[in-house]
Coordinates of C-alpha atoms in Angstrom, one line a residue:
X27 CA 0.4 0.0 -0.1
X28 CA 1.7 2.8 -0.9
X29 CA 0.7 6.5 -0.2
X30 CA 1.7 10.2 -0.6
X31 CA 3.9 10.8 2.1
X32 CA 6.0 7.5 0.7
X33 CA 5.5 8.6 -2.3
X34 CA 7.8 12.0 -1.2
X35 CA 9.4 11.1 1.6
X36 CA 10.9 7.3 1.1
X37 CA 13.2 7.4 4.3
X38 CA 10.6 8.6 6.5
X39 CA 8.2 5.6 5.8
X40 CA 10.9 3.1 6.2
X41 CA 11.1 4.6 9.8
X42 CA 8.0 3.0 10.3
X43 CA 8.7 -0.3 8.7
X44 CA 7.2 -3.7 10.6
X45 CA 10.6 -5.3 10.2
X46 CA 12.4 -2.2 11.9
X47 CA 9.8 -1.8 14.4
X48 CA 10.9 -5.4 15.3
X49 CA 14.0 -5.6 15.3
X50 CA 14.4 -2.1 17.5
X51 CA 11.7 -3.2 19.9
X52 CA 14.2 -6.4 20.0
X53 CA 17.4 -4.0 20.9
X54 CA 15.6 -2.1 23.1
X55 CA 14.0 -5.1 25.7
X56 CA 18.1 -6.4 25.5
X57 CA 19.4 -3.3 26.3
X58 CA 17.1 -2.6 29.6
X59 CA 16.7 -6.3 30.6
X60 CA 20.9 -7.4 30.6
X61 CA 20.9 -4.4 33.4
X62 CA 18.0 -5.5 34.7
X63 CA 19.3 -9.0 35.9
X64 CA 23.0 -7.2 37.0
X65 CA 20.6 -5.7 38.7
X66 CA 19.2 -8.9 40.9
X67 CA 22.2 -10.1 41.6
X68 CA 23.8 -6.9 42.4
X69 CA 21.1 -5.2 44.7
X70 CA 21.5 -7.6 47.8
X71 CA 25.3 -7.6 47.8
X72 CA 24.7 -3.3 47.3
X73 CA 22.2 -3.3 50.5
X74 CA 24.5 -6.1 52.9
X75 CA 27.7 -3.6 52.2
X76 CA 26.6 -0.2 52.5
X77 CA 23.4 -0.9 55.3
X78 CA 20.0 -0.5 55.2
X79 CA 20.2 3.3 55.5
X80 CA 23.1 4.2 53.7
X81 CA 21.0 2.3 50.3
X82 CA 17.9 3.9 50.8
X83 CA 19.3 7.4 50.6
X84 CA 21.6 6.3 47.3
X85 CA 17.3 5.1 46.2
X86 CA 16.6 9.1 47.1
X87 CA 19.1 10.6 45.5
X88 CA 18.6 8.3 42.0
X89 CA 15.3 9.4 42.4
X90 CA 16.6 13.3 43.5
X91 CA 18.2 13.0 39.5
X92 CA 16.1 11.6 38.0
X93 CA 13.5 13.9 39.1
X94 CA 15.7 16.9 37.9
X95 CA 16.2 15.9 34.5
X96 CA 12.6 17.7 34.5
X97 CA 15.7 21.0 33.8
X98 CA 15.4 19.9 30.1
X99 CA 12.0 21.4 29.6
X100 CA 10.7 18.7 27.7
X101 CA 13.4 19.6 25.1
X102 CA 15.1 16.0 24.4
X103 CA 11.3 14.3 23.2
X104 CA 10.2 17.4 21.8
X105 CA 13.6 16.4 20.2
X106 CA 12.6 13.1 19.0
X107 CA 9.1 14.8 17.8
X108 CA 10.6 17.1 15.7
X109 CA 13.0 15.6 14.3
X110 CA 11.2 12.6 13.5
X111 CA 8.0 14.9 12.1
X112 CA 10.9 16.5 9.6
X113 CA 12.1 12.9 8.6
X114 CA 8.5 11.7 8.5
X115 CA 7.7 14.3 5.5
X116 CA 11.6 14.1 4.2
X117 CA 12.5 17.2 5.5
X118 CA 16.4 16.4 6.3
X119 CA 17.6 19.9 5.8
X120 CA 16.4 21.6 8.8
X121 CA 17.5 18.7 11.0
X122 CA 21.0 20.5 12.1
X123 CA 19.8 23.5 13.0
X124 CA 16.7 21.3 15.3
X125 CA 19.5 19.5 16.4
X126 CA 22.3 21.7 17.5
X127 CA 20.0 24.5 18.7
X128 CA 18.1 21.5 20.9
X129 CA 21.4 20.6 22.4
X130 CA 22.4 23.4 23.4
X131 CA 19.2 25.0 24.9
X132 CA 19.6 21.5 27.1
X133 CA 23.4 22.2 28.3
X134 CA 22.2 25.5 29.6
X135 CA 19.2 24.4 31.5
X136 CA 21.3 21.6 32.7
X137 CA 23.5 24.3 34.6
X138 CA 20.9 25.6 35.9
X139 CA 19.1 23.0 37.1
X140 CA 22.7 22.2 39.1
X141 CA 22.7 25.1 40.5
X142 CA 19.0 24.9 42.0
X143 CA 20.2 20.8 43.0
X144 CA 23.1 23.0 44.9
X145 CA 20.8 25.7 46.6
X146 CA 17.7 22.6 48.0
X147 CA 20.3 20.2 48.7
X148 CA 20.8 21.0 52.9
X149 CA 17.3 22.2 53.0
X150 CA 16.5 18.2 51.8
X151 CA 19.4 16.5 53.7
X152 CA 18.9 18.2 57.1
X153 CA 15.4 19.4 57.2
X154 CA 12.8 17.0 54.6
X155 CA 15.0 13.8 55.0
X156 CA 14.9 11.6 58.4
X157 CA 18.6 11.2 57.8
X158 CA 20.5 9.6 60.2
X159 CA 22.8 12.7 61.4
X160 CA 26.2 10.6 60.8
X161 CA 25.2 10.0 57.5
X162 CA 23.8 13.9 56.9
X163 CA 27.5 15.3 55.6
X164 CA 28.4 12.2 53.1
X165 CA 24.6 12.5 51.8
X166 CA 24.9 16.2 51.6
X167 CA 28.4 16.1 49.4
X168 CA 26.9 13.5 47.5
X169 CA 24.2 15.5 46.5
X170 CA 25.9 18.0 45.5
X171 CA 28.0 15.3 43.4
X172 CA 24.8 14.6 41.5
X173 CA 23.6 18.1 40.9
X174 CA 27.2 18.6 39.1
X175 CA 26.1 15.7 36.5
X176 CA 23.0 17.2 36.0
X177 CA 24.3 18.9 32.2
X178 CA 25.7 15.8 31.4
X179 CA 22.6 13.7 31.8
X180 CA 20.4 16.0 30.2
X181 CA 22.2 16.3 27.2
X182 CA 22.2 12.8 26.8
X183 CA 18.7 12.0 26.7
X184 CA 18.8 14.8 23.4
X185 CA 21.7 12.9 22.1
X186 CA 19.6 10.1 23.3
X187 CA 16.1 11.3 21.1
X188 CA 18.1 12.1 18.0
X189 CA 19.3 8.4 17.7
X190 CA 15.7 7.4 18.3
X191 CA 14.4 9.4 15.4
X192 CA 16.4 7.8 13.2
X193 CA 15.2 4.5 15.0
X194 CA 19.0 3.6 15.2
X195 CA 18.5 1.8 18.6
X196 CA 21.0 -0.8 17.6
X197 CA 23.5 1.7 18.5
X198 CA 21.2 3.3 21.9
X199 CA 21.4 -0.1 22.8
X200 CA 24.9 -0.8 21.9
X201 CA 26.1 1.4 24.5
X202 CA 22.8 1.4 27.7
X203 CA 24.0 -2.3 27.8
X204 CA 27.6 -1.7 29.3
X205 CA 26.5 1.6 31.2
X206 CA 23.3 -0.1 32.5
X207 CA 25.7 -2.6 33.8
X208 CA 27.8 -0.4 35.6
X209 CA 25.4 1.7 37.4
X210 CA 25.5 -1.1 39.2
X211 CA 28.7 -2.8 39.4
X212 CA 30.5 0.5 39.3
X213 CA 29.4 0.8 43.2
X214 CA 30.0 -3.6 44.0
X215 CA 34.2 -2.6 42.7
X216 CA 34.0 1.0 45.8
X217 CA 32.9 -1.4 48.0
X218 CA 36.6 -3.1 49.1
X219 CA 38.0 0.3 49.7
X220 CA 34.9 2.3 50.9
X221 CA 31.5 2.5 52.5
X222 CA 30.9 6.2 51.7
X223 CA 28.1 7.3 49.3
X224 CA 30.2 9.8 47.7
X225 CA 32.3 7.5 46.2
X226 CA 29.8 5.5 44.8
X227 CA 28.6 8.2 43.7
X228 CA 31.2 9.5 42.4
X229 CA 32.0 6.2 40.3
X230 CA 28.2 6.3 38.6
X231 CA 28.8 10.0 37.6
X232 CA 32.2 9.0 35.5
X233 CA 29.8 6.3 33.8
X234 CA 28.0 8.9 32.6
X235 CA 29.9 11.4 31.1
X236 CA 31.5 8.3 29.2
X237 CA 28.1 7.7 28.0
X238 CA 27.6 11.2 26.8
X239 CA 30.9 11.3 24.9
X240 CA 29.5 7.6 23.1
X241 CA 26.5 9.2 22.1
X242 CA 27.1 12.3 20.8
X243 CA 30.3 10.4 18.8
X244 CA 27.2 7.9 17.3
X245 CA 25.1 10.5 16.6
X246 CA 27.8 12.8 14.5
X247 CA 28.5 9.2 12.7
X248 CA 24.6 8.1 12.3
X249 CA 24.2 11.6 11.0
X250 CA 27.4 13.2 9.0
X251 CA 25.4 16.2 8.5
X252 CA 25.8 17.4 11.8
X253 CA 29.5 17.1 11.3
X254 CA 28.9 19.8 8.3
X255 CA 26.1 21.7 8.9
X256 CA 26.6 23.3 12.6
X257 CA 24.2 25.8 12.8
X258 CA 22.3 27.0 16.0
X259 CA 18.8 28.9 14.7
X260 CA 16.8 31.3 16.7
X261 CA 13.7 30.1 14.3
X262 CA 14.0 26.6 15.8
X263 CA 14.0 27.3 19.3
X264 CA 9.4 28.4 19.0
X265 CA 8.5 24.5 17.5
X266 CA 10.9 23.2 20.6
X267 CA 10.1 25.0 23.3
X268 CA 6.0 24.7 21.6
X269 CA 6.4 21.3 22.1
X270 CA 8.7 21.2 25.7
X271 CA 6.6 23.6 27.2
X272 CA 3.6 21.2 28.0
X273 CA 5.8 18.4 28.5
X274 CA 7.7 20.1 31.2
X275 CA 4.5 20.1 33.3
X276 CA 4.4 16.1 32.3
X277 CA 8.4 16.4 33.1
X278 CA 7.7 18.1 36.7
X279 CA 4.3 16.6 37.7
X280 CA 4.6 13.0 36.2
X281 CA 8.1 12.2 37.7
X282 CA 7.0 14.3 41.0
X283 CA 3.7 11.1 41.3
X284 CA 6.2 8.2 40.5
X285 CA 8.8 9.4 43.3
X286 CA 6.3 11.6 45.9
X287 CA 5.6 8.2 47.7
X288 CA 9.2 7.5 48.7
X289 CA 9.9 11.0 49.6
X290 CA 6.6 11.2 52.2
X291 CA 7.5 7.6 53.3
X292 CA 11.1 9.2 54.3
X293 CA 9.6 12.1 56.1
X294 CA 6.8 10.9 57.5
X295 CA 7.6 6.9 58.1
X296 CA 11.7 6.7 58.1
X297 CA 14.4 5.5 55.2
X298 CA 14.2 1.9 56.4
X299 CA 10.8 2.2 55.3
X300 CA 11.7 3.6 52.1
X301 CA 14.3 0.7 51.7
X302 CA 11.7 -1.5 52.3
X303 CA 8.8 0.0 50.0
X304 CA 11.7 1.2 47.0
X305 CA 13.4 -2.4 47.2
X306 CA 9.7 -3.9 45.6
X307 CA 9.5 -1.3 43.6
X308 CA 13.0 -1.4 41.4
X309 CA 12.0 -4.7 41.3
X310 CA 8.8 -4.5 39.7
X311 CA 9.3 -1.9 38.0
X312 CA 11.7 -3.3 35.8
X313 CA 8.9 -4.8 34.2
X314 CA 8.5 -1.5 32.4
X315 CA 11.7 -2.3 29.7
X316 CA 8.5 -4.8 28.0
X317 CA 6.3 -1.6 26.9
X318 CA 9.4 0.3 27.1
X319 CA 10.7 -1.5 24.5
X320 CA 7.9 -1.0 22.3
X321 CA 6.7 2.0 22.6
X322 CA 10.4 3.2 22.0
X323 CA 10.2 3.1 18.8
X324 CA 7.0 3.4 18.2
X325 CA 7.1 7.7 19.7
X326 CA 8.9 8.2 16.6
X327 CA 6.9 5.9 14.2
X328 CA 4.0 7.8 15.6
X329 CA 5.0 11.5 15.2
X330 CA 6.6 10.4 11.6
X331 CA 2.7 9.1 10.3
X332 CA -0.1 11.0 12.4
X333 CA -0.7 13.0 9.8
X334 CA 0.4 11.3 6.5
X335 CA -0.5 7.8 7.3
X336 CA -3.7 7.7 10.5
X337 CA -4.3 4.2 9.4
X338 CA -0.7 3.0 9.7
X339 CA -0.4 4.9 13.3
X340 CA -3.9 3.2 14.7
X341 CA -2.4 -0.1 13.3
X342 CA 0.7 0.4 15.3
X343 CA -1.7 1.6 18.5
X344 CA -3.7 -1.9 18.4
X345 CA -0.2 -4.0 18.0
X346 CA 1.6 -2.1 20.1
X347 CA -1.5 -2.5 23.5
X348 CA -1.7 -6.0 22.2
X349 CA 1.9 -7.2 22.4
X350 CA 2.2 -5.1 26.0
X351 CA -0.3 -7.2 27.4
X352 CA 0.6 -10.4 25.9
X353 CA 4.3 -10.5 27.5
X354 CA 3.5 -9.3 30.4
X355 CA 0.5 -10.3 32.2
X356 CA 2.1 -13.9 32.9
X357 CA 4.8 -11.9 33.7
X358 CA 2.8 -10.6 37.2
X359 CA 0.7 -13.8 37.5
X360 CA 3.6 -15.1 38.8
X361 CA 5.2 -11.7 40.9
X362 CA 1.9 -11.4 42.4
X363 CA 1.0 -15.3 43.1
X364 CA 4.5 -16.3 44.2
X365 CA 5.7 -12.7 45.7
X366 CA 6.5 -13.5 49.0
X367 CA 8.4 -16.6 48.6
X368 CA 10.5 -14.9 45.8
X369 CA 11.5 -12.4 48.4
X370 CA 11.9 -14.8 51.3
X371 CA 14.6 -16.4 48.1
X372 CA 16.1 -12.7 47.2
X373 CA 16.3 -10.7 50.0
X374 CA 15.3 -12.7 53.3
X375 CA 12.4 -13.6 55.6
X376 CA 12.8 -9.7 57.0
X377 CA 12.3 -8.4 53.5
X378 CA 9.4 -10.6 52.9
X379 CA 7.9 -10.2 55.7
X380 CA 7.6 -5.9 55.2
X381 CA 7.8 -6.2 51.4
X382 CA 4.6 -8.7 50.3
X383 CA 2.1 -6.9 50.0
X384 CA 3.4 -3.7 48.7
X385 CA 4.8 -6.1 45.7
X386 CA 1.7 -7.6 44.7
X387 CA -0.3 -4.2 45.2
X388 CA 2.7 -2.7 42.7
X389 CA 2.9 -5.0 40.7
X390 CA -1.1 -4.9 39.9
X391 CA 0.0 -0.9 39.2
X392 CA 2.6 -1.6 36.9
X393 CA 0.8 -3.8 34.5
X394 CA -2.0 -1.0 34.7
X395 CA 0.8 1.4 34.0
X396 CA 2.4 -0.5 31.2
X397 CA -1.1 -0.6 29.5
X398 CA -0.7 3.6 29.1
X399 CA 2.2 3.6 27.5
X400 CA 1.0 3.0 24.0
X401 CA -1.0 6.0 23.8
X402 CA 0.7 7.9 25.9
X403 CA 3.1 7.7 23.2
X404 CA 0.6 8.4 20.5
X405 CA -1.2 11.4 22.4
X406 CA 2.7 12.6 22.5
X407 CA 3.8 11.4 19.2
X408 CA 0.4 13.5 17.5
X409 CA 2.3 16.5 18.8
X410 CA -0.1 16.6 21.5
X411 CA 1.6 17.0 24.3
X412 CA -1.3 19.2 26.7
X413 CA -3.3 16.5 27.0
X414 CA -0.8 14.5 29.1
X415 CA 0.0 17.5 30.8
X416 CA -3.2 18.2 31.6
X417 CA -4.2 14.9 32.6
X418 CA -1.3 15.0 35.2
X419 CA -2.2 18.5 36.8
X420 CA -6.2 16.6 37.4
X421 CA -4.2 13.4 39.2
X422 CA -1.4 15.1 41.0
X423 CA -3.9 16.7 43.6
X424 CA -6.2 12.9 43.5
X425 CA -3.2 11.5 44.4
X426 CA -1.4 13.3 46.8
X427 CA -4.7 12.7 49.0
X428 CA -4.6 9.8 48.2
X429 CA -0.8 8.6 49.0
X430 CA -1.4 10.7 52.6
X431 CA -4.3 9.0 53.1
X432 CA -3.6 5.0 52.6
X433 CA -0.4 5.4 54.3
X434 CA -2.2 7.2 57.6
X435 CA -4.2 3.8 57.3
X436 CA -2.1 1.4 55.7
X437 CA 1.5 2.0 56.2
X438 CA 3.8 1.4 53.4
X439 CA 1.1 -1.1 51.7
X440 CA -1.3 1.7 52.4
X441 CA 1.0 3.8 49.7
X442 CA 1.5 1.2 46.9
X443 CA -2.4 1.3 46.6
X444 CA -2.7 4.8 46.1
X445 CA -0.4 4.9 43.6
X446 CA -2.2 1.3 42.4
X447 CA -5.0 3.7 42.2
X448 CA -3.0 6.4 40.5
X449 CA -2.0 4.5 37.3
X450 CA -5.8 3.6 36.4
X451 CA -7.3 6.8 36.7
X452 CA -4.1 8.0 34.2
X453 CA -4.4 4.9 32.0
X454 CA -8.4 5.1 30.9
X455 CA -8.0 8.7 30.4
X456 CA -4.8 8.0 27.9
X457 CA -6.7 5.4 26.5
X458 CA -10.1 8.0 25.8
X459 CA -7.5 11.0 24.4
X460 CA -6.3 8.1 21.8
X461 CA -10.1 7.2 20.9
X462 CA -10.6 11.0 20.4
X463 CA -7.1 11.6 18.4
X464 CA -7.0 8.6 15.9
X465 CA -10.5 7.4 14.1
X466 CA -11.5 3.8 14.5
X467 CA -9.8 3.5 18.1
X468 CA -13.1 4.4 20.2
X469 CA -14.1 0.9 19.8
X470 CA -11.3 -1.2 20.4
X471 CA -10.7 0.8 23.1
X472 CA -13.9 -0.4 25.3
X473 CA -12.8 -4.1 23.7
X474 CA -9.4 -3.3 25.3
X475 CA -11.3 -2.0 28.8
X476 CA -13.6 -4.8 29.6
X477 CA -10.9 -7.7 28.4
X478 CA -8.7 -5.3 31.4
X479 CA -11.6 -5.8 34.4
X480 CA -11.6 -10.0 33.9
X481 CA -7.5 -9.9 34.2
X482 CA -7.4 -7.5 36.8
X483 CA -10.2 -10.1 39.0
X484 CA -8.2 -12.6 38.1
X485 CA -4.9 -11.0 39.9
X486 CA -7.0 -9.6 42.6
X487 CA -8.1 -12.6 43.7
X488 CA -4.1 -14.1 43.8
X489 CA -3.6 -11.3 46.2
X490 CA -5.4 -13.0 49.2
X491 CA -4.2 -14.6 51.6
X492 CA -5.1 -18.4 50.9
X493 CA -3.3 -21.8 51.2
X494 CA -0.8 -22.7 49.1
X495 CA -2.5 -25.9 46.9
X496 CA -5.6 -22.9 46.5
X497 CA -3.3 -20.7 45.6
X498 CA -1.3 -23.0 43.2
X499 CA -5.0 -23.9 41.6
X500 CA -6.4 -20.4 41.1
X501 CA -2.7 -19.5 39.4
X502 CA -3.3 -22.6 37.2
X503 CA -7.3 -21.3 36.5
X504 CA -5.9 -17.5 35.5
X505 CA -3.3 -18.9 33.2
X506 CA -5.4 -21.5 31.5
X507 CA -8.2 -18.5 31.5
X508 CA -5.5 -15.5 29.6
X509 CA -4.1 -18.5 27.2
X510 CA -7.6 -19.4 25.7
X511 CA -8.6 -15.8 25.7
X512 CA -5.6 -14.7 23.8
X513 CA -5.9 -17.4 21.3
X514 CA -10.1 -16.3 20.9
X515 CA -10.2 -13.1 20.8
X516 CA -7.0 -11.0 21.1
X517 CA -5.0 -12.5 18.5
X518 CA -6.1 -12.2 14.8
X519 CA -6.5 -15.3 12.4
X520 CA -2.7 -14.1 10.5
X521 CA -1.1 -14.4 13.8
X522 CA -2.4 -17.4 14.9
X523 CA -1.3 -18.8 11.9
X524 CA 2.2 -17.5 11.8
X525 CA 1.9 -19.2 15.9
X526 CA 0.7 -22.9 14.3
X527 CA 3.5 -22.8 11.9
X528 CA 6.0 -21.9 14.4
X529 CA 5.0 -24.7 16.4
X530 CA 4.5 -27.1 13.6
X531 CA 8.2 -26.3 12.6
X532 CA 9.8 -26.6 16.7
X533 CA 8.0 -29.7 16.9
X534 CA 9.0 -31.3 13.2
X535 CA 12.8 -30.1 14.8
X536 CA 12.0 -32.2 18.2
X537 CA 10.6 -35.4 16.4
X538 CA 13.5 -35.3 13.8
X539 CA 15.6 -34.8 16.6
X540 CA 14.7 -37.8 18.4
X541 CA 14.0 -40.1 15.6
X542 CA 17.9 -39.4 14.6
X543 CA 19.1 -40.3 18.1

């Protein structure tokens, strides 16, 4: 099927091809999954080596630098969206000025953000967070070091955005895998010499600088025009800030709602409680690699196709939500059913006692939130970040009320409940917004909502306390019901045919191997 956009911009249309997107989704999955495996083994060693309090502070430090990356004012995402749109329209000559202007703006904003973090760090350490007195000086110096790294962090996001707009996720993940592993292995290398958080974070900052150098090198290599056409133009500032301005609202409020629970727990309970909450959170949110791997390649594809090929954008949307659901649900069922056993084996009985219900609630919440990744990417890829920003403005007061109320009633389990309720509202409204942007998605969204209600009932039943035999029976029934529904209701005829072919080939190879033996 050929469109006018394809005829006018062959490179742009190639950036939404199914083969390329599938390959890049695999690269993204590997790039995010490999560091997760390292984290699985490294986190217990870090907790043991640093102690619960220091590890709780380390998670807060990671959170601070992640949240204050908002000082890019949405320019990283804007750069991906605008460059992808230019490539989709066949206007590659406009790209170098966009890239260099955007990166320059991000570097300046990073410096401003670094100063801001340095100024509020004493207040955070001495007044807001319940950090033990003996660790306050060490924590403050660590926060200063993280502040100094912010310009590197922000501009690196811009460089990744450029590579993403070119669909060069092979390069992105070739850097991401070793750097992601280094984020956990680097601190472990420090422990034989020092348990100071300052030196742990110094090693992490070194890794960020190295990653920035590599991304810059490969950006120039992937787009040689960046070397020969270096320029900054004031005319491109407005379109970047137009998109990035609303993105900033989301970048301020979105991460705030992600990280607010740990700050509130640290302020109202203790940093030890932060560790009991943040550790299962860090574990279960690693499941975001699944929607992240898929949606990471869909965002530039939506930006390139939403104007010139709406049918293609709708098809990508349906497939994105479908594949996230099919891959993620069985994993979440296992996590919910065997949360206590898994935590006991991984971190010991004490963590299992405190963190099991937290892990179960957060696993359900992450599953719901993962379904929101595709509509979120569609809304922003279509150039409507104002919609997601307004959504976050509505959610924030609701979430803050739920968090304080449920934390008071149920402790850290209540915080997990509040987070799950918030992402449920977020997902519902994002699907509604998507159905308004693309014709044909309304019926799909309604059918998907009915499917989600059924699956959530199954997950809710597994959260209830029960004997081991009954839990195994219910676990098996949920998985069987999922398999039947997936085959009959979710997969289309072409997908079922492909799977049947794969099953036949697998069976044939096994049968042939057995006969050969």
